[in-house]
Amino acid sequence: MAFMAIAVAVAGSCLYALASVTASPYEQLGTAAFPRAVAVLTLAFVVLKAVGLARSRDSDDDRDEDGGAWRRLAGPARMMALTVAYLLALSQTDIDFRIVTSIFLFVATWIMAGRLGMRALIVLLAASIAVSIGLDLLFKNFLYVDL
């Protein structure tokens, strides 16, 4: 619930700040189109999650006596640490976007998937590299943003 409140606050403040951005006559979408879309999608996902939580009736899962609730927080804590490390690495101008994003995608998917065999790790690495190169090409050639 706290995460959803933070997401709503951040998305709302972004939408409020983007309301004052003027549209450029030279761009079809405008400079605020992408951040607006991300903020609206964030709000939509929060609403979907809130509806899902309201429908669920399993409130007994939060009351684990054997520390199970803390074990369930290990994965999200790893993802949060990985995301902070990714953002810090992106802020360094010496490190290429494709390398940092490939590593981030590989490790994040590995954390979420759990134990994987060697073949699955190789496929995951190839997919991570392909997605990061695809994102780089998308931003450079279509959105004209050099990452």
PDB file of C-alpha atoms in Angstrom, residues 10-136:
ATOM      1  CA  VAL A  10       5.117  10.702  -7.979  1.00  0.00           C
ATOM      2  CA  ALA A  11       2.828  10.229 -10.998  1.00  0.00           C
ATOM      3  CA  GLY A  12       0.530  13.004  -9.810  1.00  0.00           C
ATOM      4  CA  SER A  13       3.392  15.422  -9.246  1.00  0.00           C
ATOM      5  CA  CYS A  14       4.786  14.568 -12.687  1.00  0.00           C
ATOM      6  CA  LEU A  15       1.432  15.247 -14.332  1.00  0.00           C
ATOM      7  CA  TYR A  16       1.150  18.513 -12.411  1.00  0.00           C
ATOM      8  CA  ALA A  17       4.629  19.602 -13.509  1.00  0.00           C
ATOM      9  CA  LEU A  18       3.991  18.526 -17.103  1.00  0.00           C
ATOM     10  CA  ALA A  19       0.840  20.655 -17.285  1.00  0.00           C
ATOM     11  CA  SER A  20       3.027  23.744 -17.619  1.00  0.00           C
ATOM     12  CA  VAL A  21       5.160  22.344 -20.472  1.00  0.00           C
ATOM     13  CA  THR A  22       4.280  24.057 -23.714  1.00  0.00           C
ATOM     14  CA  ALA A  23       3.986  22.092 -26.938  1.00  0.00           C
ATOM     15  CA  SER A  24       6.631  22.639 -29.573  1.00  0.00           C
ATOM     16  CA  PRO A  25       5.374  23.536 -33.050  1.00  0.00           C
ATOM     17  CA  TYR A  26       8.166  21.400 -34.559  1.00  0.00           C
ATOM     18  CA  GLU A  27       7.282  18.120 -32.875  1.00  0.00           C
ATOM     19  CA  GLN A  28       4.091  16.160 -33.445  1.00  0.00           C
ATOM     20  CA  LEU A  29       3.949  14.594 -30.004  1.00  0.00           C
ATOM     21  CA  GLY A  30       5.628  17.315 -28.010  1.00  0.00           C
ATOM     22  CA  THR A  31       8.310  17.044 -25.365  1.00  0.00           C
ATOM     23  CA  ALA A  32       5.945  15.996 -22.581  1.00  0.00           C
ATOM     24  CA  ALA A  33       4.182  13.152 -24.404  1.00  0.00           C
ATOM     25  CA  PHE A  34       6.379  10.310 -23.181  1.00  0.00           C
ATOM     26  CA  PRO A  35       6.552  11.400 -19.518  1.00  0.00           C
ATOM     27  CA  ARG A  36       2.790  11.968 -19.557  1.00  0.00           C
ATOM     28  CA  ALA A  37       2.196   8.488 -20.931  1.00  0.00           C
ATOM     29  CA  VAL A  38       4.429   6.947 -18.243  1.00  0.00           C
ATOM     30  CA  ALA A  39       2.604   8.861 -15.495  1.00  0.00           C
ATOM     31  CA  VAL A  40      -0.824   7.864 -16.806  1.00  0.00           C
ATOM     32  CA  LEU A  41       0.248   4.220 -17.149  1.00  0.00           C
ATOM     33  CA  THR A  42       1.599   4.312 -13.598  1.00  0.00           C
ATOM     34  CA  LEU A  43      -1.725   5.578 -12.304  1.00  0.00           C
ATOM     35  CA  ALA A  44      -3.588   2.944 -14.321  1.00  0.00           C
ATOM     36  CA  PHE A  45      -1.417   0.148 -12.918  1.00  0.00           C
ATOM     37  CA  VAL A  46      -1.926   1.435  -9.379  1.00  0.00           C
ATOM     38  CA  VAL A  47      -5.677   1.352  -9.918  1.00  0.00           C
ATOM     39  CA  LEU A  48      -5.480  -2.199 -11.283  1.00  0.00           C
ATOM     40  CA  LYS A  49      -3.365  -3.306  -8.326  1.00  0.00           C
ATOM     41  CA  ALA A  50      -5.742  -1.642  -5.860  1.00  0.00           C
ATOM     42  CA  VAL A  51      -8.698  -3.423  -7.446  1.00  0.00           C
ATOM     43  CA  GLY A  52      -6.795  -6.709  -7.241  1.00  0.00           C
ATOM     44  CA  LEU A  53      -5.973  -6.137  -3.587  1.00  0.00           C
ATOM     45  CA  ALA A  54      -9.566  -5.224  -2.805  1.00  0.00           C
ATOM     46  CA  ARG A  55     -10.787  -8.433  -4.431  1.00  0.00           C
ATOM     47  CA  SER A  56      -8.313 -10.675  -2.664  1.00  0.00           C
ATOM     48  CA  ARG A  57      -9.537 -12.093   0.575  1.00  0.00           C
ATOM     49  CA  ASP A  58      -6.314 -13.708   1.707  1.00  0.00           C
ATOM     50  CA  SER A  59      -5.230 -11.332   4.467  1.00  0.00           C
ATOM     51  CA  ASP A  60      -3.880 -14.218   6.562  1.00  0.00           C
ATOM     52  CA  ASP A  61      -0.739 -14.407   4.384  1.00  0.00           C
ATOM     53  CA  ASP A  62       0.653 -11.288   6.040  1.00  0.00           C
ATOM     54  CA  ARG A  63       0.666 -12.941   9.460  1.00  0.00           C
ATOM     55  CA  ASP A  64       3.442 -15.521   9.113  1.00  0.00           C
ATOM     56  CA  GLU A  65       4.884 -16.630  12.420  1.00  0.00           C
ATOM     57  CA  ASP A  66       7.943 -18.269  10.869  1.00  0.00           C
ATOM     58  CA  GLY A  67       9.286 -15.120   9.194  1.00  0.00           C
ATOM     59  CA  GLY A  68       7.808 -15.884   5.771  1.00  0.00           C
ATOM     60  CA  ALA A  69       6.793 -12.267   5.276  1.00  0.00           C
ATOM     61  CA  TRP A  70      10.425 -11.176   5.546  1.00  0.00           C
ATOM     62  CA  ARG A  71      11.513 -13.837   3.040  1.00  0.00           C
ATOM     63  CA  ARG A  72       8.961 -12.510   0.552  1.00  0.00           C
ATOM     64  CA  LEU A  73      10.600  -9.091   0.815  1.00  0.00           C
ATOM     65  CA  ALA A  74      14.043 -10.366  -0.192  1.00  0.00           C
ATOM     66  CA  GLY A  75      13.273 -10.381  -3.930  1.00  0.00           C
ATOM     67  CA  PRO A  76      11.811  -6.860  -4.032  1.00  0.00           C
ATOM     68  CA  ALA A  77      14.709  -5.616  -1.898  1.00  0.00           C
ATOM     69  CA  ARG A  78      17.195  -7.084  -4.390  1.00  0.00           C
ATOM     70  CA  MET A  79      15.301  -5.483  -7.266  1.00  0.00           C
ATOM     71  CA  MET A  80      15.303  -2.106  -5.516  1.00  0.00           C
ATOM     72  CA  ALA A  81      19.060  -2.328  -4.901  1.00  0.00           C
ATOM     73  CA  LEU A  82      19.633  -3.382  -8.510  1.00  0.00           C
ATOM     74  CA  THR A  83      17.533  -0.483  -9.787  1.00  0.00           C
ATOM     75  CA  VAL A  84      19.478   2.017  -7.666  1.00  0.00           C
ATOM     76  CA  ALA A  85      22.760   0.554  -8.951  1.00  0.00           C
ATOM     77  CA  TYR A  86      21.426   0.763 -12.530  1.00  0.00           C
ATOM     78  CA  LEU A  87      20.467   4.415 -12.149  1.00  0.00           C
ATOM     79  CA  LEU A  88      23.833   5.232 -10.600  1.00  0.00           C
ATOM     80  CA  ALA A  89      25.602   3.472 -13.464  1.00  0.00           C
ATOM     81  CA  LEU A  90      23.498   5.341 -16.034  1.00  0.00           C
ATOM     82  CA  SER A  91      24.467   8.643 -14.456  1.00  0.00           C
ATOM     83  CA  GLN A  92      28.124   7.887 -15.247  1.00  0.00           C
ATOM     84  CA  THR A  93      29.001   9.179 -18.686  1.00  0.00           C
ATOM     85  CA  ASP A  94      31.911   6.742 -19.078  1.00  0.00           C
ATOM     86  CA  ILE A  95      29.676   3.653 -19.203  1.00  0.00           C
ATOM     87  CA  ASP A  96      27.716   2.846 -22.360  1.00  0.00           C
ATOM     88  CA  PHE A  97      23.906   2.603 -22.108  1.00  0.00           C
ATOM     89  CA  ARG A  98      23.792  -0.734 -23.949  1.00  0.00           C
ATOM     90  CA  ILE A  99      26.236  -2.408 -21.570  1.00  0.00           C
ATOM     91  CA  VAL A 100      24.541  -1.138 -18.401  1.00  0.00           C
ATOM     92  CA  THR A 101      21.064  -1.991 -19.684  1.00  0.00           C
ATOM     93  CA  SER A 102      22.125  -5.463 -20.819  1.00  0.00           C
ATOM     94  CA  ILE A 103      23.537  -6.224 -17.385  1.00  0.00           C
ATOM     95  CA  PHE A 104      20.476  -4.755 -15.651  1.00  0.00           C
ATOM     96  CA  LEU A 105      18.017  -6.762 -17.759  1.00  0.00           C
ATOM     97  CA  PHE A 106      20.017  -9.970 -17.311  1.00  0.00           C
ATOM     98  CA  VAL A 107      20.341  -9.672 -13.532  1.00  0.00           C
ATOM     99  CA  ALA A 108      16.765  -8.433 -13.009  1.00  0.00           C
ATOM    100  CA  THR A 109      15.305 -11.318 -14.999  1.00  0.00           C
ATOM    101  CA  TRP A 110      17.586 -13.763 -13.211  1.00  0.00           C
ATOM    102  CA  ILE A 111      16.416 -12.437  -9.824  1.00  0.00           C
ATOM    103  CA  MET A 112      12.764 -12.766 -10.838  1.00  0.00           C
ATOM    104  CA  ALA A 113      13.141 -16.195 -12.452  1.00  0.00           C
ATOM    105  CA  GLY A 114      15.126 -17.830  -9.679  1.00  0.00           C
ATOM    106  CA  ARG A 115      17.251 -20.865 -10.428  1.00  0.00           C
ATOM    107  CA  LEU A 116      18.018 -21.305 -14.116  1.00  0.00           C
ATOM    108  CA  GLY A 117      20.101 -23.802 -16.045  1.00  0.00           C
ATOM    109  CA  MET A 118      23.116 -22.839 -18.129  1.00  0.00           C
ATOM    110  CA  ARG A 119      21.166 -22.956 -21.415  1.00  0.00           C
ATOM    111  CA  ALA A 120      18.472 -20.657 -20.008  1.00  0.00           C
ATOM    112  CA  LEU A 121      21.135 -18.234 -18.757  1.00  0.00           C
ATOM    113  CA  ILE A 122      22.721 -18.066 -22.211  1.00  0.00           C
ATOM    114  CA  VAL A 123      19.338 -17.407 -23.835  1.00  0.00           C
ATOM    115  CA  LEU A 124      18.610 -14.808 -21.168  1.00  0.00           C
ATOM    116  CA  LEU A 125      21.941 -13.085 -21.810  1.00  0.00           C
ATOM    117  CA  ALA A 126      21.326 -13.017 -25.579  1.00  0.00           C
ATOM    118  CA  ALA A 127      17.821 -11.648 -25.087  1.00  0.00           C
ATOM    119  CA  SER A 128      19.095  -8.976 -22.684  1.00  0.00           C
ATOM    120  CA  ILE A 129      21.718  -7.831 -25.176  1.00  0.00           C
ATOM    121  CA  ALA A 130      19.173  -7.807 -28.033  1.00  0.00           C
ATOM    122  CA  VAL A 131      16.632  -5.799 -26.032  1.00  0.00           C
ATOM    123  CA  SER A 132      19.218  -3.230 -24.912  1.00  0.00           C
ATOM    124  CA  ILE A 133      20.460  -2.760 -28.486  1.00  0.00           C
ATOM    125  CA  GLY A 134      16.851  -2.512 -29.676  1.00  0.00           C
ATOM    126  CA  LEU A 135      16.089   0.138 -27.067  1.00  0.00           C
ATOM    127  CA  ASP A 136      19.196   2.076 -28.042  1.00  0.00           C
TER     128      ASP A 136
END
